């Protein structure tokens, strides 16, 4: 490895990557799934005569149109009287728990047909301590989702209230959110299909003002600029202590 490659990797890219990954983990709940038939961090079920499309008892993934390629989630259902359906998205990380940051649950939604507020499924949230929210409409305060148009849905945590709001022994803590449950709403007997993508927790500022980059994306901007102009390498080498230090450990110039 060349001297400048090693130095940039450890002095610029690694700290930036760690900081970006931490910010990503605090905000992003779903952006992509593994390339399989279903999202492995989900679990679904239905009671006849209602119906819910599942793949291996999990939520299928969609690859034809997504906000964040290569895939997103496909929610296809039919709600019938005396039936029921629901799907859980498990948000826990394999490597441990990180406190989330923000005040609004947001996501992109794409409906194959016009979806009115009354036809919307319900969504509720659960935290690591067993605290939960009442169910509210998945499309929030929107009157409808227009057909075949990606729409950003925003659900402030304070909007998760029911008609009756009894005192709960375990109040919901959004910093410790572990599960999103989507389930049957109006039993209209009609088939509906939604694609869901880029599910995250936003701060109070507009959701589109901030982009959260994952571990494999955060260093790219820094690398592009250094390749384009050599700026980072020039700034680093302008430090008078660097060149003698590199010579002392045996590195040679290109």
mmCIF file of C-alpha atoms in Angstrom:
data_model
loop_
_atom_site.group_PDB
_atom_site.id
_atom_site.type_symbol
_atom_site.label_atom_id
_atom_site.label_comp_id
_atom_site.label_asym_id
_atom_site.label_seq_id
_atom_site.Cartn_x
_atom_site.Cartn_y
_atom_site.Cartn_z
ATOM 1 C CA UNK A 1 0.000 0.000 0.000
ATOM 2 C CA UNK A 2 1.255 3.479 -0.896
ATOM 3 C CA UNK A 3 1.913 5.909 1.931
ATOM 4 C CA UNK A 4 -0.844 8.320 0.962
ATOM 5 C CA UNK A 5 -3.404 5.485 0.653
ATOM 6 C CA UNK A 6 -2.678 4.282 4.176
ATOM 7 C CA UNK A 7 -2.701 7.737 5.735
ATOM 8 C CA UNK A 8 -5.962 8.811 4.092
ATOM 9 C CA UNK A 9 -7.660 5.570 5.066
ATOM 10 C CA UNK A 10 -6.860 5.982 8.745
ATOM 11 C CA UNK A 11 -6.858 9.747 9.217
ATOM 12 C CA UNK A 12 -9.764 10.816 7.001
ATOM 13 C CA UNK A 13 -11.992 7.987 5.835
ATOM 14 C CA UNK A 14 -12.213 5.924 9.008
ATOM 15 C CA UNK A 15 -13.303 8.727 11.397
ATOM 16 C CA UNK A 16 -15.761 10.071 8.828
ATOM 17 C CA UNK A 17 -17.168 6.589 8.242
ATOM 18 C CA UNK A 18 -17.647 5.870 11.947
ATOM 19 C CA UNK A 19 -19.440 9.180 12.516
ATOM 20 C CA UNK A 20 -21.663 8.699 9.481
ATOM 21 C CA UNK A 21 -22.528 5.127 10.441
ATOM 22 C CA UNK A 22 -23.506 6.210 13.955
ATOM 23 C CA UNK A 23 -25.805 8.911 12.547
ATOM 24 C CA UNK A 24 -27.231 6.383 10.090
ATOM 25 C CA UNK A 25 -28.014 3.864 12.846
ATOM 26 C CA UNK A 26 -29.786 6.494 14.972
ATOM 27 C CA UNK A 27 -32.147 7.513 12.165
ATOM 28 C CA UNK A 28 -32.548 4.865 9.452
ATOM 29 C CA UNK A 29 -34.924 1.968 10.196
ATOM 30 C CA UNK A 30 -35.060 0.447 6.697
ATOM 31 C CA UNK A 31 -33.529 1.309 3.337
ATOM 32 C CA UNK A 32 -32.774 -2.052 1.696
ATOM 33 C CA UNK A 33 -33.170 -5.754 2.341
ATOM 34 C CA UNK A 34 -30.938 -8.666 1.455
ATOM 35 C CA UNK A 35 -31.530 -9.845 -2.149
ATOM 36 C CA UNK A 36 -34.050 -12.555 -1.353
ATOM 37 C CA UNK A 37 -37.775 -13.135 -1.841
ATOM 38 C CA UNK A 38 -38.641 -11.538 1.494
ATOM 39 C CA UNK A 39 -37.393 -9.136 4.153
ATOM 40 C CA UNK A 40 -35.705 -11.336 6.743
ATOM 41 C CA UNK A 41 -36.459 -8.883 9.592
ATOM 42 C CA UNK A 42 -40.235 -9.174 9.212
ATOM 43 C CA UNK A 43 -43.001 -11.570 10.234
ATOM 44 C CA UNK A 44 -46.572 -11.628 8.912
ATOM 45 C CA UNK A 45 -49.832 -13.511 9.349
ATOM 46 C CA UNK A 46 -53.483 -13.289 8.317
ATOM 47 C CA UNK A 47 -56.846 -14.730 9.296
ATOM 48 C CA UNK A 48 -59.180 -15.833 6.497
ATOM 49 C CA UNK A 49 -61.144 -14.366 4.740
ATOM 50 C CA UNK A 50 -58.654 -11.476 4.839
ATOM 51 C CA UNK A 51 -55.473 -12.008 2.849
ATOM 52 C CA UNK A 52 -51.866 -10.805 3.039
ATOM 53 C CA UNK A 53 -49.165 -11.622 0.510
ATOM 54 C CA UNK A 54 -46.249 -13.321 2.269
ATOM 55 C CA UNK A 55 -43.058 -15.090 1.244
ATOM 56 C CA UNK A 56 -41.913 -17.634 3.826
ATOM 57 C CA UNK A 57 -44.241 -15.906 6.332
ATOM 58 C CA UNK A 58 -42.355 -12.659 5.750
ATOM 59 C CA UNK A 59 -43.019 -9.430 3.875
ATOM 60 C CA UNK A 60 -42.005 -9.725 0.194
ATOM 61 C CA UNK A 61 -39.520 -7.329 -1.331
ATOM 62 C CA UNK A 62 -40.170 -5.238 -4.439
ATOM 63 C CA UNK A 63 -37.463 -4.618 -7.044
ATOM 64 C CA UNK A 64 -39.298 -2.927 -9.931
ATOM 65 C CA UNK A 65 -39.571 0.607 -8.529
ATOM 66 C CA UNK A 66 -37.954 1.856 -5.332
ATOM 67 C CA UNK A 67 -36.682 5.139 -3.936
ATOM 68 C CA UNK A 68 -33.495 3.519 -2.617
ATOM 69 C CA UNK A 69 -32.556 0.673 -5.015
ATOM 70 C CA UNK A 70 -32.144 -2.221 -5.302
ATOM 71 C CA UNK A 71 -35.311 -3.088 -3.370
ATOM 72 C CA UNK A 72 -38.053 -1.966 -0.998
ATOM 73 C CA UNK A 73 -40.981 -3.577 0.838
ATOM 74 C CA UNK A 74 -44.197 -4.749 -0.831
ATOM 75 C CA UNK A 75 -47.400 -4.723 1.221
ATOM 76 C CA UNK A 76 -50.259 -6.430 -0.637
ATOM 77 C CA UNK A 77 -53.495 -7.134 1.244
ATOM 78 C CA UNK A 78 -57.247 -7.570 1.169
ATOM 79 C CA UNK A 79 -59.225 -6.795 4.329
ATOM 80 C CA UNK A 80 -62.484 -8.700 4.866
ATOM 81 C CA UNK A 81 -65.122 -8.720 7.581
ATOM 82 C CA UNK A 82 -64.342 -11.267 10.333
ATOM 83 C CA UNK A 83 -60.763 -11.511 9.034
ATOM 84 C CA UNK A 84 -57.494 -9.940 10.097
ATOM 85 C CA UNK A 85 -53.889 -9.477 8.991
ATOM 86 C CA UNK A 86 -50.729 -7.911 10.357
ATOM 87 C CA UNK A 87 -47.005 -7.714 9.735
ATOM 88 C CA UNK A 88 -44.185 -6.816 12.134
ATOM 89 C CA UNK A 89 -40.939 -5.113 11.118
ATOM 90 C CA UNK A 90 -38.187 -5.979 13.588
ATOM 91 C CA UNK A 91 -35.872 -2.964 13.942
ATOM 92 C CA UNK A 92 -33.352 -4.450 16.363
ATOM 93 C CA UNK A 93 -29.730 -4.652 15.248
ATOM 94 C CA UNK A 94 -27.682 -7.832 15.426
ATOM 95 C CA UNK A 95 -24.786 -5.998 17.075
ATOM 96 C CA UNK A 96 -26.742 -4.332 19.862
ATOM 97 C CA UNK A 97 -29.127 -1.497 20.566
ATOM 98 C CA UNK A 98 -28.633 2.140 19.651
ATOM 99 C CA UNK A 99 -30.828 4.972 20.884
ATOM 100 C CA UNK A 100 -32.773 6.492 18.019
ATOM 101 C CA UNK A 101 -32.943 10.236 17.478
ATOM 102 C CA UNK A 102 -35.843 12.301 16.144
ATOM 103 C CA UNK A 103 -39.515 13.100 16.571
ATOM 104 C CA UNK A 104 -41.188 11.821 13.393
ATOM 105 C CA UNK A 105 -41.536 8.430 11.716
ATOM 106 C CA UNK A 106 -41.313 8.956 7.958
ATOM 107 C CA UNK A 107 -41.224 6.792 4.835
ATOM 108 C CA UNK A 108 -41.924 6.803 1.110
ATOM 109 C CA UNK A 109 -45.143 5.107 -0.029
ATOM 110 C CA UNK A 110 -46.234 4.082 -3.533
ATOM 111 C CA UNK A 111 -49.773 2.789 -4.135
ATOM 112 C CA UNK A 112 -50.760 0.867 -7.260
ATOM 113 C CA UNK A 113 -54.232 2.467 -7.067
ATOM 114 C CA UNK A 114 -55.692 5.504 -5.330
ATOM 115 C CA UNK A 115 -55.750 4.740 -1.599
ATOM 116 C CA UNK A 116 -58.121 6.828 0.513
ATOM 117 C CA UNK A 117 -57.599 7.583 4.196
ATOM 118 C CA UNK A 118 -60.426 5.196 5.109
ATOM 119 C CA UNK A 119 -58.745 2.372 3.177
ATOM 120 C CA UNK A 120 -55.394 2.884 4.883
ATOM 121 C CA UNK A 121 -53.985 0.111 7.071
ATOM 122 C CA UNK A 122 -53.195 0.921 10.694
ATOM 123 C CA UNK A 123 -49.703 1.258 12.172
ATOM 124 C CA UNK A 124 -48.526 1.084 15.771
ATOM 125 C CA UNK A 125 -45.107 1.097 17.434
ATOM 126 C CA UNK A 126 -43.471 -0.874 20.241
ATOM 127 C CA UNK A 127 -40.299 -0.132 22.212
ATOM 128 C CA UNK A 128 -37.679 -2.331 23.881
ATOM 129 C CA UNK A 129 -39.418 -2.085 27.269
ATOM 130 C CA UNK A 130 -42.764 -3.332 25.981
ATOM 131 C CA UNK A 131 -44.322 0.130 25.755
ATOM 132 C CA UNK A 132 -46.554 0.702 22.753
ATOM 133 C CA UNK A 133 -48.692 3.230 20.910
ATOM 134 C CA UNK A 134 -52.306 3.112 19.748
ATOM 135 C CA UNK A 135 -52.827 2.307 16.079
ATOM 136 C CA UNK A 136 -53.268 5.197 13.631
ATOM 137 C CA UNK A 137 -53.680 5.358 9.863
ATOM 138 C CA UNK A 138 -50.528 4.434 7.984
ATOM 139 C CA UNK A 139 -50.916 7.436 5.680
ATOM 140 C CA UNK A 140 -51.417 9.778 8.629
ATOM 141 C CA UNK A 141 -53.312 12.993 7.936
ATOM 142 C CA UNK A 142 -53.184 12.597 4.140
ATOM 143 C CA UNK A 143 -56.599 12.427 2.489
ATOM 144 C CA UNK A 144 -55.338 9.847 0.007
ATOM 145 C CA UNK A 145 -52.313 8.402 -1.742
ATOM 146 C CA UNK A 146 -52.616 9.048 -5.490
ATOM 147 C CA UNK A 147 -52.062 6.071 -7.762
ATOM 148 C CA UNK A 148 -48.524 5.286 -8.919
ATOM 149 C CA UNK A 149 -46.880 8.277 -7.249
ATOM 150 C CA UNK A 150 -44.202 8.166 -4.562
ATOM 151 C CA UNK A 151 -45.360 10.213 -1.561
ATOM 152 C CA UNK A 152 -43.389 11.016 1.595
ATOM 153 C CA UNK A 153 -45.522 10.168 4.637
ATOM 154 C CA UNK A 154 -44.654 11.766 7.978
ATOM 155 C CA UNK A 155 -46.082 10.542 11.282
ATOM 156 C CA UNK A 156 -44.977 12.630 14.302
ATOM 157 C CA UNK A 157 -44.719 10.421 17.382
ATOM 158 C CA UNK A 158 -47.108 12.762 19.163
ATOM 159 C CA UNK A 159 -49.788 11.832 16.584
ATOM 160 C CA UNK A 160 -49.903 8.226 17.819
ATOM 161 C CA UNK A 161 -52.953 8.718 20.012
ATOM 162 C CA UNK A 162 -56.271 6.893 20.063
ATOM 163 C CA UNK A 163 -59.845 8.034 20.518
ATOM 164 C CA UNK A 164 -59.458 6.997 24.132
ATOM 165 C CA UNK A 165 -56.020 7.634 25.591
ATOM 166 C CA UNK A 166 -55.798 5.675 28.855
ATOM 167 C CA UNK A 167 -52.791 5.984 31.114
ATOM 168 C CA UNK A 168 -50.303 3.242 30.248
ATOM 169 C CA UNK A 169 -47.995 1.621 32.777
ATOM 170 C CA UNK A 170 -45.260 1.557 30.150
ATOM 171 C CA UNK A 171 -45.245 4.743 28.056
ATOM 172 C CA UNK A 172 -43.742 4.436 24.597
ATOM 173 C CA UNK A 173 -40.123 5.598 24.270
ATOM 174 C CA UNK A 174 -39.325 6.448 20.613
ATOM 175 C CA UNK A 175 -35.593 6.321 21.316
ATOM 176 C CA UNK A 176 -35.952 2.586 21.982
ATOM 177 C CA UNK A 177 -38.297 1.657 19.138
ATOM 178 C CA UNK A 178 -37.972 -2.023 18.191
ATOM 179 C CA UNK A 179 -41.077 -2.928 16.177
ATOM 180 C CA UNK A 180 -43.365 -1.370 13.594
ATOM 181 C CA UNK A 181 -46.656 -3.260 13.271
ATOM 182 C CA UNK A 182 -48.897 -2.671 10.255
ATOM 183 C CA UNK A 183 -52.333 -4.254 10.305
ATOM 184 C CA UNK A 184 -55.866 -4.400 8.999
ATOM 185 C CA UNK A 185 -57.949 -1.256 8.905
ATOM 186 C CA UNK A 186 -61.230 -0.874 7.016
ATOM 187 C CA UNK A 187 -62.641 -4.211 5.795
ATOM 188 C CA UNK A 188 -63.471 -2.957 2.286
ATOM 189 C CA UNK A 189 -62.893 -6.327 0.572
ATOM 190 C CA UNK A 190 -60.703 -4.758 -2.129
ATOM 191 C CA UNK A 191 -57.106 -5.693 -3.031
ATOM 192 C CA UNK A 192 -54.470 -3.040 -2.359
ATOM 193 C CA UNK A 193 -50.720 -2.892 -2.940
ATOM 194 C CA UNK A 194 -48.232 -0.506 -1.339
ATOM 195 C CA UNK A 195 -44.475 -0.234 -1.744
ATOM 196 C CA UNK A 196 -42.679 1.176 1.310
ATOM 197 C CA UNK A 197 -39.119 2.506 1.283
ATOM 198 C CA UNK A 198 -36.589 4.620 3.195
ATOM 199 C CA UNK A 199 -38.214 4.242 6.614
ATOM 200 C CA UNK A 200 -36.501 6.473 9.144
ATOM 201 C CA UNK A 201 -36.860 8.750 12.144
ATOM 202 C CA UNK A 202 -36.553 12.435 11.291
ATOM 203 C CA UNK A 203 -35.666 15.397 13.452
ATOM 204 C CA UNK A 204 -37.904 18.476 13.616
ATOM 205 C CA UNK A 205 -36.319 19.996 10.540
ATOM 206 C CA UNK A 206 -37.688 18.989 7.094
ATOM 207 C CA UNK A 207 -37.055 15.326 6.406
ATOM 208 C CA UNK A 208 -35.485 15.930 3.003
ATOM 209 C CA UNK A 209 -32.892 18.354 4.403
ATOM 210 C CA UNK A 210 -30.652 15.603 5.734
ATOM 211 C CA UNK A 211 -29.212 12.544 4.032
ATOM 212 C CA UNK A 212 -27.955 9.682 6.216
ATOM 213 C CA UNK A 213 -25.201 7.624 4.643
ATOM 214 C CA UNK A 214 -24.368 4.041 5.549
ATOM 215 C CA UNK A 215 -20.995 2.450 6.158
ATOM 216 C CA UNK A 216 -20.391 1.661 2.495
ATOM 217 C CA UNK A 217 -21.364 5.139 1.213
ATOM 218 C CA UNK A 218 -20.077 7.785 3.611
ATOM 219 C CA UNK A 219 -16.419 7.799 2.408
ATOM 220 C CA UNK A 220 -17.340 8.123 -1.266
ATOM 221 C CA UNK A 221 -17.660 11.923 -1.339
ATOM 222 C CA UNK A 222 -14.284 12.333 0.377
ATOM 223 C CA UNK A 223 -12.659 9.857 -2.005
ATOM 224 C CA UNK A 224 -14.097 11.583 -5.083
ATOM 225 C CA UNK A 225 -12.781 14.987 -4.055
ATOM 226 C CA UNK A 226 -9.322 13.631 -3.286
ATOM 227 C CA UNK A 227 -9.222 11.813 -6.642
ATOM 228 C CA UNK A 228 -10.423 14.943 -8.461
ATOM 229 C CA UNK A 229 -8.086 17.512 -6.946
ATOM 230 C CA UNK A 230 -5.787 15.788 -4.452
ATOM 231 C CA UNK A 231 -7.014 18.327 -1.895
ATOM 232 C CA UNK A 232 -7.021 16.055 1.142
ATOM 233 C CA UNK A 233 -3.588 14.663 0.421
ATOM 234 C CA UNK A 234 -2.170 18.158 -0.136
ATOM 235 C CA UNK A 235 -3.659 19.448 3.116
ATOM 236 C CA UNK A 236 -2.331 16.482 5.021
ATOM 237 C CA UNK A 237 1.168 16.694 3.553
ATOM 238 C CA UNK A 238 1.351 20.424 4.288
ATOM 239 C CA UNK A 239 1.889 19.484 7.929
ATOM 240 C CA UNK A 240 5.715 19.697 8.419
ATOM 241 C CA UNK A 241 5.806 16.671 10.721
ATOM 242 C CA UNK A 242 4.286 14.252 8.211
ATOM 243 C CA UNK A 243 7.060 13.741 5.636
ATOM 244 C CA UNK A 244 9.809 13.002 8.222
ATOM 245 C CA UNK A 245 7.449 10.627 10.002
ATOM 246 C CA UNK A 246 6.722 8.710 6.797
ATOM 247 C CA UNK A 247 10.424 8.425 6.008
ATOM 248 C CA UNK A 248 11.117 7.194 9.528
ATOM 249 C CA UNK A 249 8.713 4.249 9.136
ATOM 250 C CA UNK A 250 10.050 3.330 5.686
ATOM 251 C CA UNK A 251 7.442 4.660 3.272
ATOM 252 C CA UNK A 252 8.570 5.952 -0.102
ATOM 253 C CA UNK A 253 7.102 8.585 -2.418
ATOM 254 C CA UNK A 254 5.210 7.457 -5.537
#
